Short mmCIF file of C-alpha atoms in Angstrom, two decimals:
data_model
loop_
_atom_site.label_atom_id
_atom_site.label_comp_id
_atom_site.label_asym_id
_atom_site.label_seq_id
_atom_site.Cartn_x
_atom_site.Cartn_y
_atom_site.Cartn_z
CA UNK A 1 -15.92 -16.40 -22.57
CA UNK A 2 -14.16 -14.71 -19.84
CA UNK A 3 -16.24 -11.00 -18.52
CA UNK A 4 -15.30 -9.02 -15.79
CA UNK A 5 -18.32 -7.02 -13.70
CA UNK A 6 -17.18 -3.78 -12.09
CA UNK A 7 -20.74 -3.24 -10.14
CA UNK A 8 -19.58 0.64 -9.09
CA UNK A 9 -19.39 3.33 -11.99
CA UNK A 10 -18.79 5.77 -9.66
CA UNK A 11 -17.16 5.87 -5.68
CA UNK A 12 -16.43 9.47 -4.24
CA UNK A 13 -14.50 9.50 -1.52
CA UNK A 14 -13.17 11.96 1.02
CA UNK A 15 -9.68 12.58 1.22
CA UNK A 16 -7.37 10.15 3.56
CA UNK A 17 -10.43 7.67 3.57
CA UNK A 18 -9.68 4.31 2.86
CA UNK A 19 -11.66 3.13 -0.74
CA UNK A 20 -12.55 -0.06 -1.81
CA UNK A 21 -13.35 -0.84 -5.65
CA UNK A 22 -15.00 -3.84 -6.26
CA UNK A 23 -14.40 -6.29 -9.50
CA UNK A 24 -15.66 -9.48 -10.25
CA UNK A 25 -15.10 -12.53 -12.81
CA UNK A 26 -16.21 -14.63 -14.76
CA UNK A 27 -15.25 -18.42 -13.05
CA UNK A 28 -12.52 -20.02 -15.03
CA UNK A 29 -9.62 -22.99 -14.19
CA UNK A 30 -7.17 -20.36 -14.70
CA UNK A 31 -6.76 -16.34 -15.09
CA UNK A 32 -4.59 -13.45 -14.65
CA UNK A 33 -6.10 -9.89 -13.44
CA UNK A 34 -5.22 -6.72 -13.90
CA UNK A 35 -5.95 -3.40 -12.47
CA UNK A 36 -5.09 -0.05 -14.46
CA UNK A 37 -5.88 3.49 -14.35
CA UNK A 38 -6.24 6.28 -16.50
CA UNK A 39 -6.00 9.82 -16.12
CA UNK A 40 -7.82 12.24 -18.57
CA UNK A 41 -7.45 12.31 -21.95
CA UNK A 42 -4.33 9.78 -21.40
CA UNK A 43 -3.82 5.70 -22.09
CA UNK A 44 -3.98 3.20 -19.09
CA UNK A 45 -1.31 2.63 -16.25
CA UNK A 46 -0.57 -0.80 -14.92
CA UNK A 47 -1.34 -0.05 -11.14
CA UNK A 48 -0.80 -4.11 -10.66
CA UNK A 49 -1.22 -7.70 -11.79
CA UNK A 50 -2.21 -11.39 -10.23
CA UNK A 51 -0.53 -14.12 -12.08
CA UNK A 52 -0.01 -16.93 -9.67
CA UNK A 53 1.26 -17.05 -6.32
CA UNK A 54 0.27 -14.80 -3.10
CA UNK A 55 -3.40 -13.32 -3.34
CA UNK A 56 -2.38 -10.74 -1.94
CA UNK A 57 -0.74 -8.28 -4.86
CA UNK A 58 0.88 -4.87 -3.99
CA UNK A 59 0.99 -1.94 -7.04
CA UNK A 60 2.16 1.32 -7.44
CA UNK A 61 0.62 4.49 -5.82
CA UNK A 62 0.03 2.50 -2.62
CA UNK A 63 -3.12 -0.01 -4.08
CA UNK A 64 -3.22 -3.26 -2.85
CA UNK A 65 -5.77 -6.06 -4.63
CA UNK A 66 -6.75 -9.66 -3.03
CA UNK A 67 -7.23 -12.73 -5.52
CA UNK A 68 -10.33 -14.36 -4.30
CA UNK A 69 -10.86 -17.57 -6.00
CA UNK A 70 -14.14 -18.62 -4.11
CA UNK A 71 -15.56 -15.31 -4.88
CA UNK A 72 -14.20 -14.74 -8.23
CA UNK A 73 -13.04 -11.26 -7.12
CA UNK A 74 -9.93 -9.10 -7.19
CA UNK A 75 -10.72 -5.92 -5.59
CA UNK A 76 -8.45 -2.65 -4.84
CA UNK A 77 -8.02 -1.54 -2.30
CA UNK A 78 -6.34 1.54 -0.73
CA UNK A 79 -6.00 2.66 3.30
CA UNK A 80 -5.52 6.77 2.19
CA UNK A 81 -6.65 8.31 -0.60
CA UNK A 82 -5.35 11.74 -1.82
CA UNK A 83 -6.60 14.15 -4.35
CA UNK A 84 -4.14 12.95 -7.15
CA UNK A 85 -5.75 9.31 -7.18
CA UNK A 86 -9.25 10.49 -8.69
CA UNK A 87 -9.12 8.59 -12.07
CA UNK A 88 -11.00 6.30 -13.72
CA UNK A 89 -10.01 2.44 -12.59
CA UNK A 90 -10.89 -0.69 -14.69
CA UNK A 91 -10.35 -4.07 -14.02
CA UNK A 92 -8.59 -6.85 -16.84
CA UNK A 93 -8.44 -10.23 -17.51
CA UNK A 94 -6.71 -12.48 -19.25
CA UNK A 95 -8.06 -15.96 -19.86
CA UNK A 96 -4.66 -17.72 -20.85
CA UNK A 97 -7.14 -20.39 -22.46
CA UNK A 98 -8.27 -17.69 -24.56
CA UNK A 99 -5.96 -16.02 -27.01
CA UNK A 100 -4.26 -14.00 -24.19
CA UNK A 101 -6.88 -10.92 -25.03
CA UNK A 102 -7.24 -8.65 -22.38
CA UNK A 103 -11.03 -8.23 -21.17
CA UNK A 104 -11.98 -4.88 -19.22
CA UNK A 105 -14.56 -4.12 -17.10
CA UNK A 106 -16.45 -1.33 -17.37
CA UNK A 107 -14.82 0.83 -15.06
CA UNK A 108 -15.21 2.60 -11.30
CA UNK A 109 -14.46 6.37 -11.46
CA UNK A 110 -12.98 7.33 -8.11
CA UNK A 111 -13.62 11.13 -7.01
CA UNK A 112 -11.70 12.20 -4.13
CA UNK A 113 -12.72 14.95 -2.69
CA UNK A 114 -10.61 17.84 0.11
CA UNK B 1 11.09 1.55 -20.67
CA UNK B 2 8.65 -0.06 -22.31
CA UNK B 3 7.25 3.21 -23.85
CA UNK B 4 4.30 3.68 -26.25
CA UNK B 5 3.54 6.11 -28.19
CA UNK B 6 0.87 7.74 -30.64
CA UNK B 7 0.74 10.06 -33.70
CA UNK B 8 -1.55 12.47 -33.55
CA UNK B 9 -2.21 12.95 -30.21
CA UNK B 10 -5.40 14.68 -31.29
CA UNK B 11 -6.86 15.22 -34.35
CA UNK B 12 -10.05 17.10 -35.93
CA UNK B 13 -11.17 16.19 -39.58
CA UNK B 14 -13.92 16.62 -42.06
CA UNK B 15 -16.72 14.14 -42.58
CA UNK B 16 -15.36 12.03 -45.84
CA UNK B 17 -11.26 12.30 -45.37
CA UNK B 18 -9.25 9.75 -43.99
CA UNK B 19 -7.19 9.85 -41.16
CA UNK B 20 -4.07 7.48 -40.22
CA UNK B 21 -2.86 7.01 -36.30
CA UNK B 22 0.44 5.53 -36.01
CA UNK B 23 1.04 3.47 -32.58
CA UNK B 24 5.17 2.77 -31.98
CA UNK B 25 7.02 0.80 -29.29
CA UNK B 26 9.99 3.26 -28.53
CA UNK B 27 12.30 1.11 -26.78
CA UNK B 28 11.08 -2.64 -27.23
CA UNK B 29 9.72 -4.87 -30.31
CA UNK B 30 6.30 -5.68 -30.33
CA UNK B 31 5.32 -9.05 -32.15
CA UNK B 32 1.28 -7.63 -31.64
CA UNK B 33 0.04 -4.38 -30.74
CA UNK B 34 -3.95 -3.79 -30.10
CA UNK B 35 -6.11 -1.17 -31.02
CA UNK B 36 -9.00 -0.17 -28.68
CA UNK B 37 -11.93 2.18 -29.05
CA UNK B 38 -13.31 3.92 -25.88
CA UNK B 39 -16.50 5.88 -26.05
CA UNK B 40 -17.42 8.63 -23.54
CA UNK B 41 -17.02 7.02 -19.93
CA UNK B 42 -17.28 3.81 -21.21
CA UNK B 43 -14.15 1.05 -21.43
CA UNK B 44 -12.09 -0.32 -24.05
CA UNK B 45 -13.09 -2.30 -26.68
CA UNK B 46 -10.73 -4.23 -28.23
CA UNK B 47 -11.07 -3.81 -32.24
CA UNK B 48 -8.44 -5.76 -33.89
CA UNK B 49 -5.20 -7.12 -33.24
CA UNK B 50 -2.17 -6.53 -35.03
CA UNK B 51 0.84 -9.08 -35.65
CA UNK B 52 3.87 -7.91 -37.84
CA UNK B 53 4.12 -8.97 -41.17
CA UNK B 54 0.48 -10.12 -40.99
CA UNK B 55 -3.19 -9.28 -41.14
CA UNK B 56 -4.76 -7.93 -38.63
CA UNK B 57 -7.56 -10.21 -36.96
CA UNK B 58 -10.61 -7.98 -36.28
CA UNK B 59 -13.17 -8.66 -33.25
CA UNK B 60 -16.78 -8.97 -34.67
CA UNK B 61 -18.21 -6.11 -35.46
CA UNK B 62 -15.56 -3.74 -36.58
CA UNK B 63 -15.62 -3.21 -40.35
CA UNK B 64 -11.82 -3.74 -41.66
CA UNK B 65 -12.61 -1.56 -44.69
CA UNK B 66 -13.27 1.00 -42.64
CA UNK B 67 -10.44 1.12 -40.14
CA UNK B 68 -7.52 -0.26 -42.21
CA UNK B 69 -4.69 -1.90 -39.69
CA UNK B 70 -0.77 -2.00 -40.87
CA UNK B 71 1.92 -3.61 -38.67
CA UNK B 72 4.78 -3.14 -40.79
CA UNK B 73 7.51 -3.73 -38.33
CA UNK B 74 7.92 -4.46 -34.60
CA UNK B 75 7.67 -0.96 -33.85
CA UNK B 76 5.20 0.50 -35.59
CA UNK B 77 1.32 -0.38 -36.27
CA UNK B 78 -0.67 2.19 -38.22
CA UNK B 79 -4.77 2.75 -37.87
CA UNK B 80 -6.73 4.41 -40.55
CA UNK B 81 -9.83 5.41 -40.60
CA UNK B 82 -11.50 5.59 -44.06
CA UNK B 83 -14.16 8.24 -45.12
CA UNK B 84 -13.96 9.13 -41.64
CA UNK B 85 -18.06 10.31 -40.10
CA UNK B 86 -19.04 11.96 -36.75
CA UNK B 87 -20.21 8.29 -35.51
CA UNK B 88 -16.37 7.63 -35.83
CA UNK B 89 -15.41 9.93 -33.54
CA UNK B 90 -13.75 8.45 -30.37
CA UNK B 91 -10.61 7.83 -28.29
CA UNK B 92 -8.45 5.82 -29.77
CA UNK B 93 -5.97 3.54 -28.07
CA UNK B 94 -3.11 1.39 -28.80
CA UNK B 95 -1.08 -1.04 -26.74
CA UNK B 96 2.30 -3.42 -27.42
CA UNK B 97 3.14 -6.54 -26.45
CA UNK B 98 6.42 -7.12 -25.02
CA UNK B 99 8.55 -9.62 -27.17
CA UNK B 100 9.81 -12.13 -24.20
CA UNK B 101 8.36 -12.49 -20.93
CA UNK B 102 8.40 -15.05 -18.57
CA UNK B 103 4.99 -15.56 -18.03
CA UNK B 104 2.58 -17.46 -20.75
CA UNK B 105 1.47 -14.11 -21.16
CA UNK B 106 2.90 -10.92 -22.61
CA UNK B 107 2.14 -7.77 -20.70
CA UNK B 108 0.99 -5.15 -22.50
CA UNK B 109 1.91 -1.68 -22.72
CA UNK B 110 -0.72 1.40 -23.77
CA UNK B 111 -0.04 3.95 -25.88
CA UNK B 112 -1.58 7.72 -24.20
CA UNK B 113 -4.68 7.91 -27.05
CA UNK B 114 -5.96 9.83 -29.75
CA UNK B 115 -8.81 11.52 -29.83
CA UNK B 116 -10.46 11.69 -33.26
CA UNK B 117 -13.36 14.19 -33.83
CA UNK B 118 -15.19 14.21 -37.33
CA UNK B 119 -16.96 16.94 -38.09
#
């Protein structure tokens, strides 16, 4: 079965730094990935998916995330943080050999501090 | 679009009642909507899965007596919890998938979460 390792429960970060969070997954023929975020108390955003194509995938809120297939990784990535971005983060798959269920990670809260 | 949404958004209730969360798709049918638990700074786990018209399928472990799943139509999935007890206490979330997609895959679409507190 498909599991996805985010190694980082926690990054802070200063403001206007670049970040980095890291995800990792299980080796399979096939998968999609998914990164989301979620604010306080609310559900979970789609900040952007892999499904085929370019590695390189662009989301919303300026995050960025590179399909690695030798490394099994799909980490985000953003050049500037701000305040507004500190959220929890948690990475998805989908193992289309699988029943399509969606498999998180554990999560990486980002704190972005002035 | 492409809007979820859930009833209560938070709700407090004595040890021993029941409580029912109802999960809609406001402007798209949903053949299957989830239902997720999160704990405290933990992730989602996935709890059962809903298709219209149909039983749910639950994931191993979750006790379908005790949190009773309804899908009556393709916009609405209900979640109750039975003789609700502090242990059942938790964030509750729901997502919907889209009907047609062009991928092998529908994308699914999260409802903002109830938080359930038995006292």
């Amino acid at each position: 079965a498909q599991s996805v390792t985010q190694l980082d429960s926690q990054v802070p970060v200063f403001e206007e730094a670049p970040v980095e969070l890291r995800c990792n997954y299980s080796s399979s023929v096939s998968v999609y990935l998914f990164w989301y975020v979620q604010y306080p108390n609310q559900g979970l955003q789609l900040l952007l998916k892999y499904l085929s194509g370019s590695t390189l995938v662009k989301g919303i809120n300026g995050f960025e995330a590179e399909f690695n297939k030798s490394q099994t990784s799909f980490h985000l990535r953003k050049p500037s943080v701000h305040i507004s971005d500190t959220a929890e983060y948690f990475c998805a798959v989908i193992d289309p050999d699988s029943s399509y269920k969606l498999i998180f990670g554990s999560g990486t809260r980002l704190l972005v501090r002035p | 679009g492409a809007v979820v949404s859930q009833h209560p958004s938070r709700v407090i209730c004595k040890s021993g009642t029941s409580v029912k969360i109802e999960c809609r798709s406001l402007d798209f049918q949903a053949t299957t909507m989830f239902w997720y638990r999160q704990f405290p700074k933990k992730s989602l786990m996935l709890m059962a899965t809903s298709n219209e018209g149909s039983k749910a399928t639950y994931e191993q472990g979750v006790e379908k007596d005790k949190f009773l799943i309804n899908h009556a139509s393709l916009t609405l999935s209900t979640l109750t919890v039975t003789s609700a007890h502090p242990e059942d206490s938790s964030f509750y979330i729901c997502s919907a998938n889209i009907l047609a997609g062009g991928h092998p895959y529908n994308e699914q679409f999260f409802g903002p979460g109830t938080r359930l507190t038995v006292l």
